[in-house]
Amino acid sequence: MKPSFNPPVAERRQIDTRSIQALDSAHYMHPFTDTRELGLRGARVIVRGEGIYVWDSEGKKILDAMSGLWCVNIGYGRSELAQAAYMQMMELPYYNSFFNTTNVPAVKLAAKLCELAPRVGDRSFTHVFFSSSGSESNDTNIRMVRHYWASLGQSERKIIISRKNGYHGSTIGGASLGGMQGMHEQGDLPIPGIVHIDQPYFSNNALAGESEHDFGLRLARQLEEKILELGAHRVAAFIGEPIQGAGGVIIPPASYWPEIQRIVDKYGILLISDEVICAFGRLGSWFAYEQLGYKPDLVTFAKGVTSGYAPLGGVMVGDRVAKVLIEKGGEFNHGYTYSGHPVACQVALANLEWMEREHVVERIKDDTGPYLSECFAALNEHPLVGDARSYGFMAGLLLMKNKATGERFSPDTGVGMACRAHCFGNGLVMRAVGDRMIIAPPLVMTRADIDDMMKLIIQCLDLTLSEAKNKGWC
Ligand code: PMP
């Protein structure tokens, strides 16, 4: 792969960490953060990035195994994307797509995305609705599926079925679709018309002696039970992440998605694939549904479409939905100021072009993805690791108190947070979700980069094991 990073900037601005931290604590309210607690410890100030690494204001180099927040897929410092943004800003920094107007980057990107989304069976993607984030896109989904059914004269079809521990964003709509208990508790969520079934998390929800195959079928069939309980005539759609990301990289058994497809087909319910994390190469294909064996009607995307260089999201609208909305006519009373933002769309085009030129998706599928799988599965030998597995460039492992008995750590040990602290301390970003440690590395990692990352992961697991023993957690 050709290096195309910016030449190093000779004189970097000197940053006074303490004063930035003081201003941060005085004025900046961070997402998903206890502001008081952060004020006491001081935020880590990230000042630059190059390739798969970021640097903090103290000069510490950190391997970013989370691609920022599952998004910097082509790595930091790609000058082509900066150039694309600059040129577009100079030419047309903004114009809206309301009132019968359009702009060239948005049109080109919509066409490109429809070209990349594979046709499956009789389904294809003909249109795109743009937003600026995953959350907004899922709000669009709620509006769009209800509008679709109303256009067909079935306005009682309003309910969307989702899953516990799923993540679909943080707006009122996104957080309601999601199944995060902590988010629901703050603010009377979910909103009416959204119900949840269990997640297909084998280590958590399997019955004694149940095979992964049977478990996948049983969990998918919860959807059918829920549809029958609610009445199919009231159910608009089912939404799920192909692989749950924020919930801890939960990879469903291979039997799960085809069974979900059978059920939605049987009852004529729309299927929404939330691919905010999984699309654009992370699983070794442009879109995830083609790998997992199902045919969604709507696909949520964001993050990787621009590799995080500009905020952009949207919904891929399959022909089943697009046809009805177009043929029935009438205005869809929904949209955002930044729908089809020309700069974000131009950055996305540059990102997709770069990925195609460098064969990023093929490399994940045929080379680095299988290699990561092999390396990550070897972690199962570690005394602290219960279940390490990956799919493409998403991987998760379970920290286990006793591998022989399958006993888990008590949540009050905070073992995941302890492991995360060792990672940060040793120059690695690895995320903790309860007792699971997860990674979603930049898709441009080479085999040598994967080796470097695995060394750091093992070192941090060793340190966590020592701490757990010292503190009597295991
Ligand atoms: N859906 C999924 C599957 C996500 O992982 C996320 C973000 N992690 C979102 C939606 C929300 O995206 P955003 O933060 O851009 O609103």
Short mmCIF file of C-alpha atoms and ligand atoms in Angstrom, two decimals:
data_model
loop_
_atom_site.label_atom_id
_atom_site.label_comp_id
_atom_site.label_asym_id
_atom_site.label_seq_id
_atom_site.Cartn_x
_atom_site.Cartn_y
_atom_site.Cartn_z
CA MET A 1 0.00 0.00 0.00
CA LYS A 2 1.43 3.38 -1.00
CA PRO A 3 2.14 5.71 1.93
CA SER A 4 0.34 8.99 1.39
CA PHE A 5 0.64 10.69 4.72
CA ASN A 6 1.32 14.35 5.17
CA PRO A 7 5.00 15.19 5.49
CA PRO A 8 5.72 15.66 9.19
CA VAL A 9 5.12 19.24 10.25
CA ALA A 10 8.49 20.50 11.43
CA GLU A 11 7.36 22.80 14.16
CA ARG A 12 4.35 21.53 16.02
CA ARG A 13 2.49 23.99 18.17
CA GLN A 14 3.55 23.62 21.77
CA ILE A 15 0.55 22.69 23.83
CA ASP A 16 0.30 23.47 27.50
CA THR A 17 -1.52 20.35 28.70
CA ARG A 18 -2.52 21.75 32.09
CA SER A 19 -4.14 24.89 30.73
CA ILE A 20 -6.05 22.95 28.03
CA GLN A 21 -7.25 20.52 30.69
CA ALA A 22 -8.36 23.40 32.91
CA LEU A 23 -10.31 25.00 30.03
CA ASP A 24 -11.72 21.60 29.10
CA SER A 25 -12.99 21.02 32.58
CA ALA A 26 -14.36 24.57 32.87
CA HIS A 27 -16.26 24.64 29.56
CA TYR A 28 -16.42 21.41 27.60
CA MET A 29 -19.14 18.91 28.53
CA HIS A 30 -18.05 15.61 26.97
CA PRO A 31 -20.34 12.91 25.58
CA PHE A 32 -20.96 9.84 27.77
CA THR A 33 -18.82 11.33 30.54
CA ASP A 34 -19.09 12.08 34.25
CA THR A 35 -17.99 15.73 33.94
CA ARG A 36 -17.13 16.07 37.63
CA GLU A 37 -14.96 12.99 37.62
CA LEU A 38 -13.20 13.98 34.40
CA GLY A 39 -12.49 17.40 35.92
CA LEU A 40 -10.67 15.70 38.78
CA ARG A 41 -8.45 13.55 36.58
CA GLY A 42 -8.04 15.81 33.51
CA ALA A 43 -8.73 14.71 29.94
CA ARG A 44 -6.04 13.22 27.74
CA VAL A 45 -5.41 15.80 25.01
CA ILE A 46 -4.98 14.18 21.60
CA VAL A 47 -3.09 16.51 19.30
CA ARG A 48 -2.30 14.69 16.09
CA GLY A 49 -2.54 11.44 14.18
CA GLU A 50 -0.67 9.65 11.46
CA GLY A 51 -1.49 6.23 10.04
CA ILE A 52 -2.69 3.99 12.88
CA TYR A 53 -1.20 6.15 15.64
CA VAL A 54 -2.27 9.25 17.57
CA TRP A 55 -0.13 11.41 19.85
CA ASP A 56 -1.16 13.18 23.02
CA SER A 57 -0.02 16.60 24.19
CA GLU A 58 2.71 15.02 26.31
CA GLY A 59 4.22 13.39 23.21
CA LYS A 60 2.97 9.89 24.00
CA LYS A 61 2.42 7.72 20.91
CA ILE A 62 -0.72 5.58 21.06
CA LEU A 63 -1.75 2.76 18.72
CA ASP A 64 -5.40 3.47 17.98
CA ALA A 65 -6.96 0.01 17.84
CA MET A 66 -10.46 1.58 17.92
CA SER A 67 -10.06 3.76 14.77
CA GLY A 68 -11.15 6.75 16.85
CA LEU A 69 -14.73 5.69 17.47
CA TRP A 70 -14.95 2.89 14.87
CA CYS A 71 -14.52 5.38 12.07
CA VAL A 72 -10.98 6.37 11.01
CA ASN A 73 -10.86 3.39 8.70
CA ILE A 74 -8.13 4.60 6.35
CA GLY A 75 -5.97 5.96 9.17
CA TYR A 76 -4.94 9.49 10.08
CA GLY A 77 -3.20 12.07 7.92
CA ARG A 78 -4.49 11.29 4.42
CA SER A 79 -3.81 14.46 2.51
CA GLU A 80 -6.18 13.51 -0.35
CA LEU A 81 -9.18 13.91 1.95
CA ALA A 82 -7.95 17.25 3.29
CA GLN A 83 -7.40 18.42 -0.27
CA ALA A 84 -10.90 17.32 -1.29
CA ALA A 85 -12.43 19.27 1.61
CA TYR A 86 -10.35 22.38 0.86
CA MET A 87 -11.23 22.44 -2.84
CA GLN A 88 -14.92 21.91 -2.16
CA MET A 89 -14.98 24.60 0.54
CA MET A 90 -13.45 27.05 -1.88
CA GLU A 91 -15.92 26.15 -4.63
CA LEU A 92 -19.15 25.66 -2.70
CA PRO A 93 -18.87 25.18 1.06
CA TYR A 94 -22.58 24.70 1.56
CA TYR A 95 -25.87 24.57 -0.16
CA ASN A 96 -29.05 22.82 0.89
CA SER A 97 -31.00 20.12 -0.90
CA PHE A 98 -34.41 21.54 0.02
CA PHE A 99 -36.58 23.60 -2.38
CA ASN A 100 -35.78 21.65 -5.56
CA THR A 101 -32.02 22.22 -5.44
CA THR A 102 -29.12 19.79 -5.36
CA ASN A 103 -25.31 19.79 -5.44
CA VAL A 104 -22.81 17.77 -7.43
CA PRO A 105 -20.93 15.92 -4.62
CA ALA A 106 -24.20 14.72 -3.02
CA VAL A 107 -25.52 13.42 -6.34
CA LYS A 108 -22.24 11.69 -7.18
CA LEU A 109 -21.99 10.13 -3.73
CA ALA A 110 -25.58 8.84 -3.77
CA ALA A 111 -24.91 7.20 -7.15
CA LYS A 112 -21.59 5.76 -5.93
CA LEU A 113 -23.14 4.26 -2.80
CA CYS A 114 -25.93 2.63 -4.83
CA GLU A 115 -23.24 1.17 -7.10
CA LEU A 116 -21.31 -0.24 -4.10
CA ALA A 117 -24.34 -1.75 -2.33
CA PRO A 118 -24.74 -5.27 -3.66
CA ARG A 119 -27.99 -6.47 -5.12
CA VAL A 120 -29.31 -9.56 -3.32
CA GLY A 121 -32.02 -11.62 -4.95
CA ASP A 122 -34.75 -9.27 -6.06
CA ARG A 123 -33.55 -6.41 -3.82
CA SER A 124 -31.37 -3.50 -4.82
CA PHE A 125 -30.59 -0.04 -3.49
CA THR A 126 -31.67 2.81 -5.69
CA HIS A 127 -31.66 5.87 -3.42
CA VAL A 128 -29.85 7.46 -0.49
CA PHE A 129 -31.15 9.87 2.17
CA PHE A 130 -28.31 11.87 3.77
CA SER A 131 -27.82 13.04 7.35
CA SER A 132 -24.76 13.94 9.40
CA SER A 133 -24.59 11.01 11.84
CA GLY A 134 -25.70 7.51 12.68
CA SER A 135 -28.21 8.75 15.24
CA GLU A 136 -29.89 11.12 12.80
CA SER A 137 -29.98 8.37 10.19
CA ASN A 138 -31.83 6.07 12.55
CA ASP A 139 -34.28 8.87 13.34
CA THR A 140 -34.78 9.07 9.57
CA ASN A 141 -35.46 5.33 9.59
CA ILE A 142 -38.20 5.70 12.19
CA ARG A 143 -39.82 8.49 10.16
CA MET A 144 -39.36 6.68 6.86
CA VAL A 145 -40.77 3.27 7.80
CA ARG A 146 -43.84 4.86 9.36
CA HIS A 147 -44.31 7.06 6.30
CA TYR A 148 -43.91 3.99 4.07
CA TRP A 149 -46.64 2.04 5.83
CA ALA A 150 -48.92 5.08 6.01
CA SER A 151 -48.45 5.58 2.25
CA LEU A 152 -49.67 2.01 1.79
CA GLY A 153 -52.75 2.75 3.91
CA GLN A 154 -51.43 0.76 6.89
CA SER A 155 -50.70 3.55 9.33
CA GLU A 156 -51.28 1.25 12.29
CA ARG A 157 -47.98 -0.44 11.39
CA LYS A 158 -45.80 1.71 13.65
CA ILE A 159 -43.90 -0.54 16.01
CA ILE A 160 -40.20 -1.13 15.48
CA ILE A 161 -38.65 -4.16 17.12
CA SER A 162 -35.05 -3.88 18.23
CA ARG A 163 -32.71 -5.66 20.64
CA LYS A 164 -31.48 -5.28 24.20
CA ASN A 165 -27.86 -4.08 24.34
CA GLY A 166 -28.08 -2.92 20.72
CA TYR A 167 -26.74 0.57 19.93
CA HIS A 168 -28.45 2.83 17.43
CA GLY A 169 -27.40 6.30 18.58
CA SER A 170 -28.05 8.88 21.21
CA THR A 171 -30.90 11.07 19.95
CA ILE A 172 -34.29 10.33 21.51
CA GLY A 173 -35.13 8.10 18.54
CA GLY A 174 -31.69 6.45 18.30
CA ALA A 175 -31.46 5.80 22.04
CA SER A 176 -34.99 4.36 22.02
CA LEU A 177 -34.12 1.98 19.20
CA GLY A 178 -30.99 1.03 21.12
CA GLY A 179 -31.30 -1.31 24.03
CA MET A 180 -28.89 0.31 26.46
CA GLN A 181 -30.40 0.22 29.93
CA GLY A 182 -28.33 3.13 31.24
CA MET A 183 -29.54 5.35 28.40
CA HIS A 184 -33.18 4.34 28.82
CA GLU A 185 -33.05 5.12 32.54
CA GLN A 186 -32.03 8.73 31.85
CA GLY A 187 -35.07 10.28 30.23
CA ASP A 188 -38.00 7.88 30.14
CA LEU A 189 -36.93 5.91 27.09
CA PRO A 190 -37.79 4.13 24.92
CA ILE A 191 -40.43 6.30 23.31
CA PRO A 192 -43.72 4.47 22.62
CA GLY A 193 -43.74 2.15 19.64
CA ILE A 194 -40.31 0.60 20.14
CA VAL A 195 -39.91 -2.79 21.80
CA HIS A 196 -36.87 -4.97 22.43
CA ILE A 197 -36.04 -8.66 22.24
CA ASP A 198 -32.89 -10.38 23.56
CA GLN A 199 -29.46 -10.05 21.95
CA PRO A 200 -27.80 -13.07 20.35
CA TYR A 201 -24.91 -13.14 22.86
CA PHE A 202 -23.95 -16.78 23.23
CA SER A 203 -21.68 -16.43 26.32
CA ASN A 204 -24.45 -14.60 28.16
CA ASN A 205 -27.77 -15.98 27.00
CA ALA A 206 -27.21 -19.61 25.92
CA LEU A 207 -28.90 -22.44 27.77
CA ALA A 208 -26.74 -25.18 29.28
CA GLY A 209 -25.64 -27.56 26.52
CA GLU A 210 -27.18 -25.48 23.72
CA SER A 211 -25.21 -25.38 20.46
CA GLU A 212 -24.39 -22.02 18.86
CA HIS A 213 -26.53 -23.00 15.88
CA ASP A 214 -29.59 -23.77 18.01
CA PHE A 215 -28.98 -20.70 20.11
CA GLY A 216 -28.97 -18.50 16.98
CA LEU A 217 -32.29 -19.97 15.82
CA ARG A 218 -33.90 -19.69 19.25
CA LEU A 219 -32.90 -16.03 19.65
CA ALA A 220 -34.07 -15.13 16.14
CA ARG A 221 -37.40 -16.82 16.86
CA GLN A 222 -37.95 -14.36 19.69
CA LEU A 223 -38.70 -11.95 16.87
CA GLU A 224 -41.54 -14.16 15.64
CA GLU A 225 -42.91 -14.53 19.17
CA LYS A 226 -42.85 -10.76 19.61
CA ILE A 227 -44.56 -10.16 16.26
CA LEU A 228 -47.33 -12.61 17.18
CA GLU A 229 -47.70 -11.06 20.62
CA LEU A 230 -48.01 -7.52 19.19
CA GLY A 231 -49.98 -8.47 16.05
CA ALA A 232 -48.16 -8.42 12.72
CA HIS A 233 -50.48 -5.67 11.45
CA ARG A 234 -48.93 -3.32 14.04
CA VAL A 235 -45.25 -4.09 13.34
CA ALA A 236 -43.42 -1.80 10.89
CA ALA A 237 -39.81 -3.00 11.02
CA PHE A 238 -37.03 -4.87 12.75
CA ILE A 239 -33.66 -3.15 13.23
CA GLY A 240 -30.35 -4.70 14.21
CA GLU A 241 -26.60 -4.24 13.88
CA PRO A 242 -25.07 -7.05 11.77
CA ILE A 243 -22.56 -7.48 14.60
CA GLN A 244 -23.27 -5.50 17.77
CA GLY A 245 -20.48 -2.97 18.21
CA ALA A 246 -20.92 -0.75 21.26
CA GLY A 247 -22.61 -3.66 23.06
CA GLY A 248 -19.23 -5.44 23.09
CA VAL A 249 -18.58 -6.85 19.59
CA ILE A 250 -21.20 -9.57 19.86
CA ILE A 251 -20.92 -11.81 16.79
CA PRO A 252 -24.19 -13.71 16.25
CA PRO A 253 -24.17 -17.39 15.29
CA ALA A 254 -24.33 -17.98 11.53
CA SER A 255 -27.89 -19.33 11.92
CA TYR A 256 -29.23 -16.04 13.34
CA TRP A 257 -29.59 -13.61 10.42
CA PRO A 258 -31.03 -16.04 7.85
CA GLU A 259 -33.71 -16.96 10.38
CA ILE A 260 -34.46 -13.27 11.00
CA GLN A 261 -34.83 -12.91 7.23
CA ARG A 262 -37.27 -15.84 7.07
CA ILE A 263 -39.39 -14.25 9.79
CA VAL A 264 -39.51 -10.70 8.39
CA ASP A 265 -40.40 -12.15 4.97
CA LYS A 266 -43.17 -14.28 6.46
CA TYR A 267 -44.84 -11.26 8.07
CA GLY A 268 -43.91 -8.69 5.40
CA ILE A 269 -41.99 -6.57 7.91
CA LEU A 270 -39.25 -4.16 6.82
CA LEU A 271 -35.69 -5.08 7.77
CA ILE A 272 -33.23 -2.33 8.75
CA SER A 273 -29.53 -3.16 8.90
CA ASP A 274 -27.69 -0.62 11.05
CA GLU A 275 -24.24 -0.72 9.44
CA VAL A 276 -22.85 2.45 10.99
CA ILE A 277 -19.86 0.40 12.16
CA CYS A 278 -19.94 -2.66 9.91
CA ALA A 279 -20.16 -1.09 6.43
CA PHE A 280 -17.29 0.18 4.26
CA GLY A 281 -14.93 -2.72 4.62
CA ARG A 282 -14.88 -3.50 8.32
CA LEU A 283 -16.22 -7.01 7.74
CA GLY A 284 -14.41 -7.51 4.44
CA SER A 285 -17.21 -6.23 2.17
CA TRP A 286 -18.61 -2.82 1.29
CA PHE A 287 -21.78 -3.62 3.17
CA ALA A 288 -22.21 -6.20 5.91
CA TYR A 289 -25.55 -7.75 4.94
CA GLU A 290 -23.93 -9.51 1.99
CA GLN A 291 -21.61 -11.40 4.36
CA LEU A 292 -24.20 -12.30 6.97
CA GLY A 293 -26.82 -13.62 4.58
CA TYR A 294 -29.78 -11.26 4.63
CA LYS A 295 -31.53 -8.70 2.45
CA PRO A 296 -32.33 -5.44 4.25
CA ASP A 297 -34.81 -2.87 2.97
CA LEU A 298 -32.94 0.02 4.60
CA VAL A 299 -29.28 0.31 5.64
CA THR A 300 -28.02 2.90 8.12
CA PHE A 301 -24.50 4.17 7.47
CA ALA A 302 -22.17 6.89 8.86
CA LYS A 303 -18.63 6.81 10.30
CA GLY A 304 -16.56 4.87 7.72
CA VAL A 305 -18.19 6.58 4.73
CA THR A 306 -15.79 9.49 5.31
CA SER A 307 -13.36 7.59 7.57
CA GLY A 308 -14.44 10.14 10.18
CA TYR A 309 -12.78 13.05 8.33
CA ALA A 310 -16.16 14.83 8.07
CA PRO A 311 -19.50 14.14 9.74
CA LEU A 312 -21.79 12.31 7.34
CA GLY A 313 -24.44 9.62 7.65
CA GLY A 314 -27.45 8.39 5.80
CA VAL A 315 -29.88 5.68 4.90
CA MET A 316 -29.58 3.44 1.85
CA VAL A 317 -33.15 3.10 0.62
CA GLY A 318 -33.96 -0.20 -1.04
CA ASP A 319 -36.22 -0.32 -4.07
CA ARG A 320 -39.13 -1.80 -2.09
CA VAL A 321 -39.37 1.36 0.03
CA ALA A 322 -38.19 3.87 -2.58
CA LYS A 323 -40.79 2.66 -5.12
CA VAL A 324 -43.70 3.21 -2.73
CA LEU A 325 -42.48 6.61 -1.54
CA ILE A 326 -41.96 7.78 -5.11
CA GLU A 327 -45.04 6.23 -6.73
CA LYS A 328 -47.44 7.28 -4.00
CA GLY A 329 -45.96 10.78 -4.17
CA GLY A 330 -46.48 13.48 -1.57
CA GLU A 331 -43.82 15.26 0.42
CA PHE A 332 -41.75 13.37 3.01
CA ASN A 333 -41.78 16.01 5.75
CA HIS A 334 -38.31 15.26 7.01
CA GLY A 335 -34.73 16.40 6.43
CA TYR A 336 -31.73 18.18 7.89
CA THR A 337 -29.91 21.43 7.13
CA TYR A 338 -26.82 19.35 6.43
CA SER A 339 -28.48 16.57 4.38
CA GLY A 340 -26.14 16.11 1.41
CA HIS A 341 -23.54 18.57 2.72
CA PRO A 342 -21.24 19.15 -0.27
CA VAL A 343 -17.98 19.15 1.70
CA ALA A 344 -18.81 15.99 3.65
CA CYS A 345 -19.96 14.26 0.44
CA GLN A 346 -16.80 15.28 -1.43
CA VAL A 347 -14.67 13.94 1.43
CA ALA A 348 -16.65 10.68 1.29
CA LEU A 349 -16.01 10.40 -2.46
CA ALA A 350 -12.28 10.92 -1.88
CA ASN A 351 -12.33 8.33 0.91
CA LEU A 352 -14.12 5.70 -1.20
CA GLU A 353 -11.83 6.40 -4.13
CA TRP A 354 -8.78 5.92 -1.91
CA MET A 355 -10.18 2.68 -0.55
CA GLU A 356 -10.86 1.32 -4.03
CA ARG A 357 -7.44 2.31 -5.30
CA GLU A 358 -5.67 0.65 -2.37
CA HIS A 359 -7.93 -2.45 -2.40
CA VAL A 360 -8.69 -1.96 1.28
CA VAL A 361 -11.83 -4.12 1.32
CA GLU A 362 -10.23 -7.02 -0.52
CA ARG A 363 -7.25 -6.92 1.85
CA ILE A 364 -9.50 -7.25 4.89
CA LYS A 365 -11.39 -10.12 3.28
CA ASP A 366 -8.44 -12.13 1.98
CA ASP A 367 -5.36 -11.14 3.92
CA THR A 368 -5.31 -9.00 7.04
CA GLY A 369 -8.81 -9.99 8.26
CA PRO A 370 -8.01 -13.73 8.34
CA TYR A 371 -4.59 -12.92 9.85
CA LEU A 372 -6.17 -10.86 12.65
CA SER A 373 -8.63 -13.70 13.26
CA GLU A 374 -5.80 -16.17 13.68
CA CYS A 375 -3.82 -13.87 16.02
CA PHE A 376 -6.85 -12.89 18.06
CA ALA A 377 -8.09 -16.47 18.48
CA ALA A 378 -4.64 -17.34 19.91
CA LEU A 379 -5.52 -15.09 22.87
CA ASN A 380 -7.83 -17.89 24.03
CA GLU A 381 -4.63 -19.48 25.42
CA HIS A 382 -4.22 -16.58 27.86
CA PRO A 383 -5.30 -17.44 31.44
CA LEU A 384 -7.53 -14.34 31.62
CA VAL A 385 -9.33 -14.77 28.30
CA GLY A 386 -12.57 -16.72 28.01
CA ASP A 387 -13.74 -16.19 24.47
CA ALA A 388 -11.69 -14.25 21.93
CA ARG A 389 -13.04 -13.99 18.39
CA SER A 390 -13.17 -11.59 15.50
CA TYR A 391 -14.95 -10.99 12.23
CA GLY A 392 -13.07 -8.91 9.68
CA PHE A 393 -11.60 -6.02 11.63
CA MET A 394 -13.92 -6.21 14.66
CA ALA A 395 -12.80 -8.28 17.61
CA GLY A 396 -13.83 -8.90 21.20
CA LEU A 397 -12.70 -11.00 24.13
CA LEU A 398 -14.19 -11.87 27.48
CA LEU A 399 -12.11 -11.40 30.62
CA MET A 400 -12.77 -14.46 32.77
CA LYS A 401 -12.21 -15.06 36.45
CA ASN A 402 -12.02 -18.84 36.06
CA LYS A 403 -11.79 -20.36 32.61
CA ALA A 404 -12.26 -23.91 33.88
CA THR A 405 -15.63 -23.20 35.50
CA GLY A 406 -16.65 -20.31 33.22
CA GLU A 407 -16.99 -18.03 36.24
CA ARG A 408 -17.14 -14.31 35.36
CA PHE A 409 -15.63 -11.41 37.32
CA SER A 410 -17.98 -9.59 39.63
CA PRO A 411 -18.95 -6.27 38.00
CA ASP A 412 -17.73 -4.28 41.01
CA THR A 413 -14.11 -5.30 40.31
CA GLY A 414 -14.19 -3.05 37.23
CA VAL A 415 -11.79 -5.50 35.57
CA GLY A 416 -12.49 -4.12 32.08
CA MET A 417 -11.71 -0.57 33.16
CA ALA A 418 -8.53 -1.79 34.84
CA CYS A 419 -7.46 -3.47 31.59
CA ARG A 420 -8.33 -0.33 29.61
CA ALA A 421 -6.13 1.73 31.95
CA HIS A 422 -3.19 -0.64 31.36
CA CYS A 423 -3.76 -0.28 27.62
CA PHE A 424 -3.75 3.51 27.72
CA GLY A 425 -0.72 3.48 29.99
CA ASN A 426 1.16 1.33 27.49
CA GLY A 427 0.23 3.16 24.33
CA LEU A 428 -2.81 1.21 23.12
CA VAL A 429 -6.45 2.19 22.73
CA MET A 430 -8.63 -0.80 23.53
CA ARG A 431 -12.19 -0.27 24.70
CA ALA A 432 -13.87 -1.92 27.70
CA VAL A 433 -17.55 -2.92 27.72
CA GLY A 434 -18.15 -4.46 31.13
CA ASP A 435 -15.91 -7.54 31.20
CA ARG A 436 -15.36 -7.49 27.43
CA MET A 437 -12.38 -5.85 25.72
CA ILE A 438 -12.94 -4.83 22.13
CA ILE A 439 -11.04 -3.49 19.14
CA ALA A 440 -11.94 -2.18 15.68
CA PRO A 441 -8.56 -1.28 14.17
CA PRO A 442 -7.99 0.97 11.16
CA LEU A 443 -8.53 -1.10 8.02
CA VAL A 444 -5.12 -0.13 6.68
CA MET A 445 -3.21 -2.13 9.29
CA THR A 446 -0.56 -4.38 7.81
CA ARG A 447 0.39 -7.79 9.18
CA ALA A 448 3.37 -6.16 10.92
CA ASP A 449 1.02 -3.59 12.52
CA ILE A 450 -1.20 -6.45 13.72
CA ASP A 451 1.86 -8.12 15.28
CA ASP A 452 2.73 -4.86 17.09
CA MET A 453 -0.85 -4.53 18.32
CA MET A 454 -1.02 -8.14 19.53
CA LYS A 455 2.22 -7.69 21.53
CA LEU A 456 0.67 -4.69 23.29
CA ILE A 457 -2.61 -6.53 23.91
CA ILE A 458 -0.81 -9.50 25.50
CA GLN A 459 1.35 -7.20 27.61
CA CYS A 460 -1.77 -5.42 28.90
CA LEU A 461 -3.62 -8.67 29.59
CA ASP A 462 -0.60 -9.84 31.62
CA LEU A 463 -0.64 -6.60 33.62
CA THR A 464 -4.40 -6.95 34.20
CA LEU A 465 -3.94 -10.53 35.38
CA SER A 466 -1.27 -9.43 37.89
CA GLU A 467 -3.52 -6.65 39.15
CA ALA A 468 -6.49 -9.04 39.44
CA LYS A 469 -4.36 -11.48 41.47
CA ASN A 470 -2.91 -8.72 43.69
CA LYS A 471 -6.36 -7.36 44.43
CA GLY A 472 -7.82 -10.81 45.06
CA TRP A 473 -10.28 -10.59 42.13
CA CYS A 474 -9.30 -14.08 41.00
N1 PMP B 1 -25.63 2.97 15.07
C1 PMP B 1 -24.56 2.24 15.39
C2 PMP B 1 -24.54 0.77 15.07
C3 PMP B 1 -23.47 2.83 16.03
O1 PMP B 1 -22.42 2.09 16.37
C4 PMP B 1 -23.50 4.21 16.30
C5 PMP B 1 -22.34 4.93 16.95
N2 PMP B 1 -21.38 4.19 17.56
C6 PMP B 1 -24.65 4.93 15.94
C7 PMP B 1 -25.69 4.29 15.32
C8 PMP B 1 -24.75 6.39 16.23
O2 PMP B 1 -23.92 7.10 15.42
P1 PMP B 1 -23.54 8.63 15.77
O3 PMP B 1 -22.74 8.59 17.02
O4 PMP B 1 -22.80 9.08 14.55
O5 PMP B 1 -24.81 9.36 15.94
#
